[in-house]
């Protein structure tokens, strides 16, 4: 079994749950859907990095300055983590498309 096949199944199972795909079940169409979902999750996560975290009480200048610094730190760190909210949203959005791809039903790329 090839390493690439394992990796493609791992990406699919990350978004849609363990057991959704096996390395043998991942066809080219399913890999393309997984790639598209991963792209969208990264776009979402990059946007989330720019959102200030909640304040507990009234926001003051000190809080604003800290939030801007933390946002800058997240952007500069190049963190490649995907936020759970993004993973969930992308998982829901692409679930039917992935299931159809795993069954061999082809769609044009969005």
PDB file of C-alpha atoms in Angstrom:
ATOM      1  CA  UNK A   1       0.000   0.000   0.000  1.00  0.00           C
ATOM      2  CA  UNK A   2       1.355   3.385  -0.949  1.00  0.00           C
ATOM      3  CA  UNK A   3       1.964   6.149   1.590  1.00  0.00           C
ATOM      4  CA  UNK A   4      -0.002   8.655  -0.529  1.00  0.00           C
ATOM      5  CA  UNK A   5      -3.088   6.457  -0.339  1.00  0.00           C
ATOM      6  CA  UNK A   6      -2.832   6.396   3.460  1.00  0.00           C
ATOM      7  CA  UNK A   7      -2.475  10.182   3.573  1.00  0.00           C
ATOM      8  CA  UNK A   8      -5.521  10.789   1.367  1.00  0.00           C
ATOM      9  CA  UNK A   9      -7.643   8.511   3.551  1.00  0.00           C
ATOM     10  CA  UNK A  10      -6.316  10.285   6.662  1.00  0.00           C
ATOM     11  CA  UNK A  11      -7.450  13.688   5.339  1.00  0.00           C
ATOM     12  CA  UNK A  12     -10.911  12.336   4.540  1.00  0.00           C
ATOM     13  CA  UNK A  13     -11.226  10.697   7.949  1.00  0.00           C
ATOM     14  CA  UNK A  14     -10.062  13.918   9.646  1.00  0.00           C
ATOM     15  CA  UNK A  15     -12.991  15.864   8.179  1.00  0.00           C
ATOM     16  CA  UNK A  16     -15.695  13.181   8.039  1.00  0.00           C
ATOM     17  CA  UNK A  17     -14.791  10.779  10.841  1.00  0.00           C
ATOM     18  CA  UNK A  18     -12.776   7.604  11.235  1.00  0.00           C
ATOM     19  CA  UNK A  19     -13.948   4.859   8.951  1.00  0.00           C
ATOM     20  CA  UNK A  20     -15.318   7.162   6.258  1.00  0.00           C
ATOM     21  CA  UNK A  21     -12.581   6.068   3.870  1.00  0.00           C
ATOM     22  CA  UNK A  22      -9.950   3.389   3.609  1.00  0.00           C
ATOM     23  CA  UNK A  23      -6.827   3.840   1.504  1.00  0.00           C
ATOM     24  CA  UNK A  24      -8.330   1.470  -1.074  1.00  0.00           C
ATOM     25  CA  UNK A  25     -11.631   3.373  -1.297  1.00  0.00           C
ATOM     26  CA  UNK A  26     -10.102   6.768  -2.099  1.00  0.00           C
ATOM     27  CA  UNK A  27     -10.404   7.384  -5.816  1.00  0.00           C
ATOM     28  CA  UNK A  28      -9.185  10.413  -7.745  1.00  0.00           C
ATOM     29  CA  UNK A  29     -12.520  12.236  -7.415  1.00  0.00           C
ATOM     30  CA  UNK A  30     -12.614  11.740  -3.622  1.00  0.00           C
ATOM     31  CA  UNK A  31      -9.032  13.006  -3.367  1.00  0.00           C
ATOM     32  CA  UNK A  32     -10.028  16.143  -5.307  1.00  0.00           C
ATOM     33  CA  UNK A  33     -12.993  16.760  -2.984  1.00  0.00           C
ATOM     34  CA  UNK A  34     -10.720  16.302   0.049  1.00  0.00           C
ATOM     35  CA  UNK A  35      -8.207  18.755  -1.422  1.00  0.00           C
ATOM     36  CA  UNK A  36     -10.942  21.320  -2.083  1.00  0.00           C
ATOM     37  CA  UNK A  37     -12.258  20.891   1.471  1.00  0.00           C
ATOM     38  CA  UNK A  38      -8.750  21.313   2.875  1.00  0.00           C
ATOM     39  CA  UNK A  39      -8.287  24.520   0.859  1.00  0.00           C
ATOM     40  CA  UNK A  40     -11.562  25.927   2.208  1.00  0.00           C
ATOM     41  CA  UNK A  41     -10.698  24.946   5.787  1.00  0.00           C
ATOM     42  CA  UNK A  42      -7.382  26.772   5.482  1.00  0.00           C
ATOM     43  CA  UNK A  43      -9.080  29.905   4.115  1.00  0.00           C
ATOM     44  CA  UNK A  44     -11.544  29.780   7.009  1.00  0.00           C
ATOM     45  CA  UNK A  45      -8.761  29.261   9.573  1.00  0.00           C
ATOM     46  CA  UNK A  46      -6.703  32.116   8.132  1.00  0.00           C
ATOM     47  CA  UNK A  47      -9.743  34.362   8.550  1.00  0.00           C
ATOM     48  CA  UNK A  48     -10.328  33.137  12.114  1.00  0.00           C
ATOM     49  CA  UNK A  49      -6.770  34.168  12.989  1.00  0.00           C
ATOM     50  CA  UNK A  50      -7.830  37.759  12.322  1.00  0.00           C
ATOM     51  CA  UNK A  51     -10.792  37.697  14.723  1.00  0.00           C
ATOM     52  CA  UNK A  52     -10.216  39.175  18.203  1.00  0.00           C
ATOM     53  CA  UNK A  53     -10.932  36.813  21.073  1.00  0.00           C
ATOM     54  CA  UNK A  54     -13.851  37.605  23.394  1.00  0.00           C
ATOM     55  CA  UNK A  55     -13.438  40.076  26.194  1.00  0.00           C
ATOM     56  CA  UNK A  56     -14.735  39.410  29.675  1.00  0.00           C
ATOM     57  CA  UNK A  57     -16.094  42.797  30.565  1.00  0.00           C
ATOM     58  CA  UNK A  58     -15.796  46.136  28.846  1.00  0.00           C
ATOM     59  CA  UNK A  59     -13.223  46.369  26.066  1.00  0.00           C
ATOM     60  CA  UNK A  60     -10.618  49.008  26.767  1.00  0.00           C
ATOM     61  CA  UNK A  61      -7.599  50.252  24.859  1.00  0.00           C
ATOM     62  CA  UNK A  62      -5.259  47.834  26.644  1.00  0.00           C
ATOM     63  CA  UNK A  63      -7.428  44.861  25.570  1.00  0.00           C
ATOM     64  CA  UNK A  64      -7.553  46.133  21.959  1.00  0.00           C
ATOM     65  CA  UNK A  65      -3.766  46.537  21.823  1.00  0.00           C
ATOM     66  CA  UNK A  66      -3.251  43.026  23.238  1.00  0.00           C
ATOM     67  CA  UNK A  67      -5.695  41.539  20.730  1.00  0.00           C
ATOM     68  CA  UNK A  68      -3.972  43.209  17.783  1.00  0.00           C
ATOM     69  CA  UNK A  69      -0.615  41.895  19.045  1.00  0.00           C
ATOM     70  CA  UNK A  70      -2.012  38.368  19.427  1.00  0.00           C
ATOM     71  CA  UNK A  71      -3.522  38.499  15.941  1.00  0.00           C
ATOM     72  CA  UNK A  72      -0.143  39.594  14.578  1.00  0.00           C
ATOM     73  CA  UNK A  73       1.554  36.748  16.429  1.00  0.00           C
ATOM     74  CA  UNK A  74      -0.868  34.184  14.972  1.00  0.00           C
ATOM     75  CA  UNK A  75      -0.343  35.567  11.464  1.00  0.00           C
ATOM     76  CA  UNK A  76       3.454  35.657  11.789  1.00  0.00           C
ATOM     77  CA  UNK A  77       3.731  32.176  13.305  1.00  0.00           C
ATOM     78  CA  UNK A  78       2.417  30.612  10.112  1.00  0.00           C
ATOM     79  CA  UNK A  79       0.406  28.189  12.220  1.00  0.00           C
ATOM     80  CA  UNK A  80      -1.181  25.618   9.927  1.00  0.00           C
ATOM     81  CA  UNK A  81      -3.751  24.371  12.436  1.00  0.00           C
ATOM     82  CA  UNK A  82      -7.363  24.203  11.328  1.00  0.00           C
ATOM     83  CA  UNK A  83      -9.971  25.582  13.703  1.00  0.00           C
ATOM     84  CA  UNK A  84     -12.615  23.055  14.778  1.00  0.00           C
ATOM     85  CA  UNK A  85     -15.360  25.460  13.672  1.00  0.00           C
ATOM     86  CA  UNK A  86     -13.821  25.539  10.193  1.00  0.00           C
ATOM     87  CA  UNK A  87     -13.378  21.779  10.065  1.00  0.00           C
ATOM     88  CA  UNK A  88     -17.010  21.275  11.065  1.00  0.00           C
ATOM     89  CA  UNK A  89     -18.380  23.778   8.554  1.00  0.00           C
ATOM     90  CA  UNK A  90     -16.306  22.365   5.709  1.00  0.00           C
ATOM     91  CA  UNK A  91     -17.218  18.818   6.707  1.00  0.00           C
ATOM     92  CA  UNK A  92     -20.927  19.607   6.489  1.00  0.00           C
ATOM     93  CA  UNK A  93     -20.563  21.551   3.250  1.00  0.00           C
ATOM     94  CA  UNK A  94     -18.673  18.806   1.405  1.00  0.00           C
ATOM     95  CA  UNK A  95     -20.138  15.638   2.978  1.00  0.00           C
ATOM     96  CA  UNK A  96     -22.557  14.752   0.172  1.00  0.00           C
ATOM     97  CA  UNK A  97     -20.015  15.590  -2.496  1.00  0.00           C
ATOM     98  CA  UNK A  98     -17.431  13.353  -0.815  1.00  0.00           C
ATOM     99  CA  UNK A  99     -19.842  10.446  -0.362  1.00  0.00           C
ATOM    100  CA  UNK A 100     -20.805  10.656  -4.034  1.00  0.00           C
ATOM    101  CA  UNK A 101     -17.132  10.778  -5.028  1.00  0.00           C
ATOM    102  CA  UNK A 102     -16.388   7.680  -2.940  1.00  0.00           C
ATOM    103  CA  UNK A 103     -19.242   5.930  -4.801  1.00  0.00           C
ATOM    104  CA  UNK A 104     -17.684   6.924  -8.127  1.00  0.00           C
ATOM    105  CA  UNK A 105     -20.076   9.748  -9.024  1.00  0.00           C
ATOM    106  CA  UNK A 106     -18.099  12.525 -10.726  1.00  0.00           C
ATOM    107  CA  UNK A 107     -18.737  16.270 -10.381  1.00  0.00           C
ATOM    108  CA  UNK A 108     -17.035  19.278 -11.843  1.00  0.00           C
ATOM    109  CA  UNK A 109     -14.737  21.098  -9.445  1.00  0.00           C
ATOM    110  CA  UNK A 110     -16.355  24.161  -7.853  1.00  0.00           C
TER     111      UNK A 110
END
